[in-house]
Short mmCIF file of C-alpha atoms and ligand atoms in Angstrom, two decimals:
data_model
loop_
_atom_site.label_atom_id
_atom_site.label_comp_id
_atom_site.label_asym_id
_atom_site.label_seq_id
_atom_site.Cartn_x
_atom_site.Cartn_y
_atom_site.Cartn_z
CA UNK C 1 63.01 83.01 130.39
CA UNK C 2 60.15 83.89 128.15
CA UNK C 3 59.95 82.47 124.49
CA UNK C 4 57.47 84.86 122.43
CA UNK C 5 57.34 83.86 119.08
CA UNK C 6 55.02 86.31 117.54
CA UNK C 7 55.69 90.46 117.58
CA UNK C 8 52.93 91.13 119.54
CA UNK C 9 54.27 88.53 122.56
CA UNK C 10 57.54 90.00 121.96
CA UNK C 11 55.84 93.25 122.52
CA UNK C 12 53.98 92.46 125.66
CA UNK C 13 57.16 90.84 126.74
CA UNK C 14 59.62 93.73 126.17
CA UNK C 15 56.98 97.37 126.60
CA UNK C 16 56.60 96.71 130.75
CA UNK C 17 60.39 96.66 130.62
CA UNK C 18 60.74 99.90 129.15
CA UNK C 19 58.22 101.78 131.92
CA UNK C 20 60.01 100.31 134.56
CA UNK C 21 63.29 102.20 133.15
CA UNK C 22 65.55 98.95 132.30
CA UNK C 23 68.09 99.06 129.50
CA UNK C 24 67.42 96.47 126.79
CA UNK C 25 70.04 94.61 124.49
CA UNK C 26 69.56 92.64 121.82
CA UNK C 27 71.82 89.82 120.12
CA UNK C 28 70.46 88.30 117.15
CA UNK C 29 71.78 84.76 115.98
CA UNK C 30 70.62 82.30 113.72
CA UNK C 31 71.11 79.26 116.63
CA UNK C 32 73.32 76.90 116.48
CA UNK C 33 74.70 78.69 119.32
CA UNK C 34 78.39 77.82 120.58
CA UNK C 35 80.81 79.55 123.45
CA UNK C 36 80.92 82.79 120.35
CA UNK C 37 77.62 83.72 120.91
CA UNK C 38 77.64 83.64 124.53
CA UNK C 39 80.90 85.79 124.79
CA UNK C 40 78.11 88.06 122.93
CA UNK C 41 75.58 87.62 125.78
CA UNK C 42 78.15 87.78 128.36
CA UNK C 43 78.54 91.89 127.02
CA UNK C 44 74.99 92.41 126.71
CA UNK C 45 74.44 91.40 130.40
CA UNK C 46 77.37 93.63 131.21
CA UNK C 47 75.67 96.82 129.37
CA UNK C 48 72.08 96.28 130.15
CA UNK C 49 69.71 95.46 132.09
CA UNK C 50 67.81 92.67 130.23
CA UNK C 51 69.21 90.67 127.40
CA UNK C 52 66.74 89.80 124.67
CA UNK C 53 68.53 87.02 121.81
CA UNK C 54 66.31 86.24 118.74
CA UNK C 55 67.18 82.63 117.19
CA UNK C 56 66.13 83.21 113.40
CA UNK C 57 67.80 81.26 110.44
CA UNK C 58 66.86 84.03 108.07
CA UNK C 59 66.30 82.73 104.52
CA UNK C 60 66.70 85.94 103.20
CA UNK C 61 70.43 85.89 103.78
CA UNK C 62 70.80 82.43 101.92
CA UNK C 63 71.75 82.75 98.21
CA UNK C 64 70.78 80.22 96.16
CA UNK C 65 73.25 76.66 95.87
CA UNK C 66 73.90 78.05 99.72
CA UNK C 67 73.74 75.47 102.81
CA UNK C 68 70.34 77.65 104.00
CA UNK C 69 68.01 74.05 104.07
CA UNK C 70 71.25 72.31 105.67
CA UNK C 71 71.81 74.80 108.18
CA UNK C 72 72.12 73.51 111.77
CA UNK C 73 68.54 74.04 113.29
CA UNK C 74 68.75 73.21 117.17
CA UNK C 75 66.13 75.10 118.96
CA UNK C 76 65.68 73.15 122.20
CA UNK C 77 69.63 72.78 122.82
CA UNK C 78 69.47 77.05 122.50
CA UNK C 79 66.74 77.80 124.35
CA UNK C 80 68.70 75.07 127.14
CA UNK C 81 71.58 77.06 127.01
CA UNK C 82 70.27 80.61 126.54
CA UNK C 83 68.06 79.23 129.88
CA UNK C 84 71.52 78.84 131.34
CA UNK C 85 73.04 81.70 130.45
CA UNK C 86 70.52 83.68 132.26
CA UNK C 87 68.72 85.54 128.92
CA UNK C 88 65.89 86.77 129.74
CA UNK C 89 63.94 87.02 126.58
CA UNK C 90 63.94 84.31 123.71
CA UNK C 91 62.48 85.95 120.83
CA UNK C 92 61.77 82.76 117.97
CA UNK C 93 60.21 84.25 115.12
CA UNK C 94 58.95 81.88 112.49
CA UNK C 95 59.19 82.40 108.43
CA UNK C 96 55.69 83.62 108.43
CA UNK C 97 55.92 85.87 111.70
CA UNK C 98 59.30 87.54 110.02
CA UNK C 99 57.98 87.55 106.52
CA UNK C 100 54.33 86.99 105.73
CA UNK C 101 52.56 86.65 102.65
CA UNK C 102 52.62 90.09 100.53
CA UNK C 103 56.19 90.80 102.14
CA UNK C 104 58.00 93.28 99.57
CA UNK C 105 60.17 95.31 101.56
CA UNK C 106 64.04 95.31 101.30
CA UNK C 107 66.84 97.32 103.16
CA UNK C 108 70.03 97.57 101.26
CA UNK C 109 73.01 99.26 102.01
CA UNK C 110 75.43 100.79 99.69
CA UNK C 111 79.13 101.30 100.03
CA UNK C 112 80.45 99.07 102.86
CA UNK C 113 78.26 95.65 101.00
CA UNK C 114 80.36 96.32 97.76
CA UNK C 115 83.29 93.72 97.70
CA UNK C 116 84.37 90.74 99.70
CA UNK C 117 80.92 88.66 101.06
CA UNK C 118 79.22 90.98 99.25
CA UNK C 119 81.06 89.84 95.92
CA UNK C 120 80.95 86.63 96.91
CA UNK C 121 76.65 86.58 98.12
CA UNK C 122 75.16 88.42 95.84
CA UNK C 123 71.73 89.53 98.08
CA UNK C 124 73.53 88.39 101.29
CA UNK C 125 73.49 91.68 102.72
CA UNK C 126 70.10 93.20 101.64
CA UNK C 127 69.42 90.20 103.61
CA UNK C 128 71.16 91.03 106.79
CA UNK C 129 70.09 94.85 106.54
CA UNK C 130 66.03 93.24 106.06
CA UNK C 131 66.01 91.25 108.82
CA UNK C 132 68.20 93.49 110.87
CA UNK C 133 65.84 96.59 110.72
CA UNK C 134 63.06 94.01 111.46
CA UNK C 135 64.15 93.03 114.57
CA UNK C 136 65.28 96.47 115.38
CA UNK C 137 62.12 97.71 115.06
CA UNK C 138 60.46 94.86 116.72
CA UNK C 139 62.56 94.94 120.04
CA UNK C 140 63.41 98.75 120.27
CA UNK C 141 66.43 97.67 122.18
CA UNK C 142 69.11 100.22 123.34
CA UNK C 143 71.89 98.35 122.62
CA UNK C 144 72.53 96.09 119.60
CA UNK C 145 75.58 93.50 119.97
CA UNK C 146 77.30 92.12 117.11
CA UNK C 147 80.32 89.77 116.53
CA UNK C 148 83.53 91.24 114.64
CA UNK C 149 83.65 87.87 113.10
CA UNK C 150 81.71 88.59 110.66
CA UNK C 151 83.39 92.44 110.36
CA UNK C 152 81.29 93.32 107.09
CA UNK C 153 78.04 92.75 108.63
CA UNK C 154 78.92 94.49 111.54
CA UNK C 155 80.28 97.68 109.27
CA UNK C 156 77.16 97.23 107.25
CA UNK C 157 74.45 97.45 110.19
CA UNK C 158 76.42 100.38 111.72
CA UNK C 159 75.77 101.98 108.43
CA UNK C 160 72.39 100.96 108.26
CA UNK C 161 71.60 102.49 111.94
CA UNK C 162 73.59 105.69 111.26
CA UNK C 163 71.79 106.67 107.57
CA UNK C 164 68.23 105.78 108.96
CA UNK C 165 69.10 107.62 112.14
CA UNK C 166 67.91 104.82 114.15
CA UNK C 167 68.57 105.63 118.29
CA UNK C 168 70.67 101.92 118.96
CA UNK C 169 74.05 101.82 120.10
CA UNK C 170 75.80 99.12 118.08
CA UNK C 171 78.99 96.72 120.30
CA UNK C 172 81.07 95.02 118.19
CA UNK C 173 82.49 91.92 120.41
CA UNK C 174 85.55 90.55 119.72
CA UNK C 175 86.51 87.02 118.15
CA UNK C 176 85.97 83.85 120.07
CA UNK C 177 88.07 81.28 119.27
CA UNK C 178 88.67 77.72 119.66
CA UNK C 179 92.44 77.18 121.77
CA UNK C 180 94.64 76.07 117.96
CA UNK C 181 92.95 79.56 116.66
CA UNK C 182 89.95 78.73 114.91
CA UNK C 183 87.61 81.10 114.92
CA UNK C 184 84.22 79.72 116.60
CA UNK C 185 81.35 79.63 113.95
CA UNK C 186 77.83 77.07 113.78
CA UNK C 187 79.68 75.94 110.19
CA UNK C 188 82.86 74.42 111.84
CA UNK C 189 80.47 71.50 112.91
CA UNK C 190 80.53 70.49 108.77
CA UNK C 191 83.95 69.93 108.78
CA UNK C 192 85.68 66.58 108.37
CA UNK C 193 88.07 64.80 110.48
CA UNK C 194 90.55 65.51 107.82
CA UNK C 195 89.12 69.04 107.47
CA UNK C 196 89.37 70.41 110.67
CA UNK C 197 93.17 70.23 111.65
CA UNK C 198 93.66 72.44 108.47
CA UNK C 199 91.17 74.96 109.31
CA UNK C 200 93.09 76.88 111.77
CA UNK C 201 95.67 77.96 109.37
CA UNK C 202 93.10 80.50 108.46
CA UNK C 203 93.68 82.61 111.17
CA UNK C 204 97.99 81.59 111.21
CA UNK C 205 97.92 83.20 108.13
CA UNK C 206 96.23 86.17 109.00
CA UNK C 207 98.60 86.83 111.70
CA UNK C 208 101.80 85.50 109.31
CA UNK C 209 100.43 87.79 106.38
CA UNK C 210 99.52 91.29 108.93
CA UNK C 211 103.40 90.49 110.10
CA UNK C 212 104.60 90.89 106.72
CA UNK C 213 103.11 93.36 105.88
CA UNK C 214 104.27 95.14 109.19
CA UNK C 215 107.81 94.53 107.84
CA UNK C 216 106.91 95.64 104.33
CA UNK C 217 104.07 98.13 104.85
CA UNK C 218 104.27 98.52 100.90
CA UNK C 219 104.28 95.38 99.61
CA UNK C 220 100.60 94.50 99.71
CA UNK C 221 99.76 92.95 96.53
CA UNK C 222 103.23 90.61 96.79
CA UNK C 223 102.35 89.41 100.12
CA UNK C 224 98.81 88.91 99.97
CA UNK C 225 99.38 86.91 97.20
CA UNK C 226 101.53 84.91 98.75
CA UNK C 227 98.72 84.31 101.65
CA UNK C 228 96.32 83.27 99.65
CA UNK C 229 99.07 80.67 98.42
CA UNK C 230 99.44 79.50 101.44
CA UNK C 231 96.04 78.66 102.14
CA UNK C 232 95.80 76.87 99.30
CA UNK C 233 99.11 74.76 99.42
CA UNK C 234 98.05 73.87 103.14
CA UNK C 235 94.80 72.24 101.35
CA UNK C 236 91.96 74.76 101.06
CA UNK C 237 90.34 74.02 97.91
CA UNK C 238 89.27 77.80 96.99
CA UNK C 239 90.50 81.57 98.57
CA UNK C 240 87.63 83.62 97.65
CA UNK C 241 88.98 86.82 98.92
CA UNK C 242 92.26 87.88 101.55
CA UNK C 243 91.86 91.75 101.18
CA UNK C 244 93.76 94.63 103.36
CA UNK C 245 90.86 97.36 103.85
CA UNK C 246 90.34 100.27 105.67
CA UNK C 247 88.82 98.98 109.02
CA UNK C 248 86.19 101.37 108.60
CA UNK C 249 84.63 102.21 105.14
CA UNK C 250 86.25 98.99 104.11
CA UNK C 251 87.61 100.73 100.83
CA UNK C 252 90.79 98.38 99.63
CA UNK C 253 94.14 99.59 101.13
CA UNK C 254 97.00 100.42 99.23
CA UNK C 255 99.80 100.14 101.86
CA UNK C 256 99.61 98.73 105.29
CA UNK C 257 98.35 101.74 108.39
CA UNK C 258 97.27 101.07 111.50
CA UNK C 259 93.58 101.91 110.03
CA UNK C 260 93.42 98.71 108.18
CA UNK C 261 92.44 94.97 108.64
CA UNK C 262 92.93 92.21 107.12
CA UNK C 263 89.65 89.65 105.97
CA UNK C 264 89.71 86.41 104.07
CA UNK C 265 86.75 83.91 103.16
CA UNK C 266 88.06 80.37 101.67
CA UNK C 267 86.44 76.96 100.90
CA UNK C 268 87.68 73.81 102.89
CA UNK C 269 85.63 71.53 100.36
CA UNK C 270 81.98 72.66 100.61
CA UNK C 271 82.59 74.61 104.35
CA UNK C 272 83.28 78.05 103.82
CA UNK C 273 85.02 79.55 106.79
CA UNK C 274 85.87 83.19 107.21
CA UNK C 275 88.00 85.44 109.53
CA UNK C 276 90.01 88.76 110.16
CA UNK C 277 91.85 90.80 112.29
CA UNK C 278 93.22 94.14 112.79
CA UNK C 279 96.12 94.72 110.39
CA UNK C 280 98.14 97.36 112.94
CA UNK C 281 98.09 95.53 116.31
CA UNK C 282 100.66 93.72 118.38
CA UNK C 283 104.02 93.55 115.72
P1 AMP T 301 75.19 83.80 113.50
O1 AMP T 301 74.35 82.93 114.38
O2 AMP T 301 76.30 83.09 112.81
O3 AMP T 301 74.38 84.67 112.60
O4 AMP T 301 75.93 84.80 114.49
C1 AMP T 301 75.21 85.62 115.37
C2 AMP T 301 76.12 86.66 115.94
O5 AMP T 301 77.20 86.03 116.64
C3 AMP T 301 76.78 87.53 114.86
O6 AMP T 301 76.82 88.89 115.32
C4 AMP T 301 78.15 86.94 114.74
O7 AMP T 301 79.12 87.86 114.29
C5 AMP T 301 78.42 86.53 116.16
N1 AMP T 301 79.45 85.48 116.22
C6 AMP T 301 79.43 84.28 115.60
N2 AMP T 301 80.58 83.61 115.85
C7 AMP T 301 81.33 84.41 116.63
C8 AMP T 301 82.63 84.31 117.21
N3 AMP T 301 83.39 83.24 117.03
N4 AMP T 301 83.09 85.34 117.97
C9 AMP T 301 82.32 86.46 118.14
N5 AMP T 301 81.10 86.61 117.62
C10 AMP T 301 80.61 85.62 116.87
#
């Protein structure tokens, strides 16, 4: 596996792989990794050639009071596992590589930022979209993979790649989740003993609330609003958003269709966990 750290070793890393005619996809994380972000590789191995993941904890996507200086940093452990998992390119970028002195450029997307994260972290996603185009333009890869775990930012990059006409396909991979439901995420690791037996009702409720609504395809407000009570009577301390939206533009949905999902964010103490699924599958 190769480990260029700079954009001109990523560059003499990734060009020769481009005469010789191989597909390239790229996964960016932020480390940390866990079984999520290899279900991630697992795709990009399946739909190209060589698999490039970039390990960046990107301060740009860290609002202030945010855990950005507490975030899990584990880079030997990833490159171990990446190793492994049979990645061929490593890509760790440092601050200074990613953003040198003088840098004054942002990317921000309209529409699909507006509301839930994007209420919630104000900057998060000019964040995302910066570093995003960065490494975009850095790799050239033909495929981008993203997790649906974090839907917005995957809805946000796909809008990002379709206004600047940028020639990536995106792959949105599906959830990964530990066996009581949880979804997997590098955060879970902050929670408590007492914490983590609660954490899974995030996703029960999901699936209780999307089969209510199923049943009452009208009765949004009433039954959200008795999700987010839920949540908190099973202990979360704070439901920052559970929001039915259209699974595309991610305007706010009226009534229950099958074009809709459902997305919450809430606060187990100081851990905030988030999740969603599709609102019109399995009944
Ligand atoms: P992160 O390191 O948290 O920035 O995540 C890197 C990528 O992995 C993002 O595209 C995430 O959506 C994705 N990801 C993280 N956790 C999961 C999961 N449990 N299932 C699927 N994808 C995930």
């Amino acid at each position: 596996m190769q480990i260029p750290r700079t954009v001109p070793s990523l560059r003499d890393a990734v060009r020769p792989l481009f005469f010789r005619g191989k597909s390239v996809a790229l996964v960016p994380t932020m480390g940390a990794l866990h079984s999520g972000h290899m279900s991630l590789v697992k795709l990009a191995k399946k739909y190209a050639d060589v698999v490039v993941v970039s390990l960046f904890v990107n301060p740009r996507q860290f609002g202030a009071g945010e855990d950005l200086a507490q975030y899990p940093r584990q880079e030997r452990r990833d490159l171990e596992i990446l190793e492994h998992h049979g990645v061929d390119i490593a890509y760790v970028p440092s601050e200074t590589v990613m953003y040198p002195k003088h840098f004054s450029t942002t990317i921000s997307v309209g529409g699909v930022s507006e509301g839930l994260c994007g209420a919630h972290r104000p900057g998060h996603f000019d964040g995302v979209a910066t570093v995003v185009t960065k490494l975009l333009l850095q790799v050239s890869p033909d495929i981008l993979i993203l997790g649906e775990k974090d839907y917005q930012q995957l809805m946000v990059v796909k809008r990002l790649i379709d206004d600047l006409d940028m020639e990536v396909s995106v792959i949105g991979a599906p959830i990964a989740r530990e066996s009581d439901g949880l979804a997997l995420s590098s955060r879970n690791m902050y929670l408590t003993a007492e914490q983590r037996p609660i954490a899974p009702r995030l996703y029960a409720t999901l699936l209780e609330v999307r089969a209510e609504l199923q049943r009452h395809p009208e009765e949004v407000e009433t039954i959200i609003d008795k999700g987010k009570q839920a949540l908190l009577n099973d202990g979360f301390s704070e439901v920052e958003y559970l929001e039915l939206r259209d699974s595309e533009m991610l305007t706010p949905a009226k009534y229950f269709s099958q074009h809709t999902r459902l997305l919450v964010a809430a606060r187990l103490g100081n851990v905030r966990l988030i999740d969603n699924i599709p609102a019109g599958d399995e009944s």
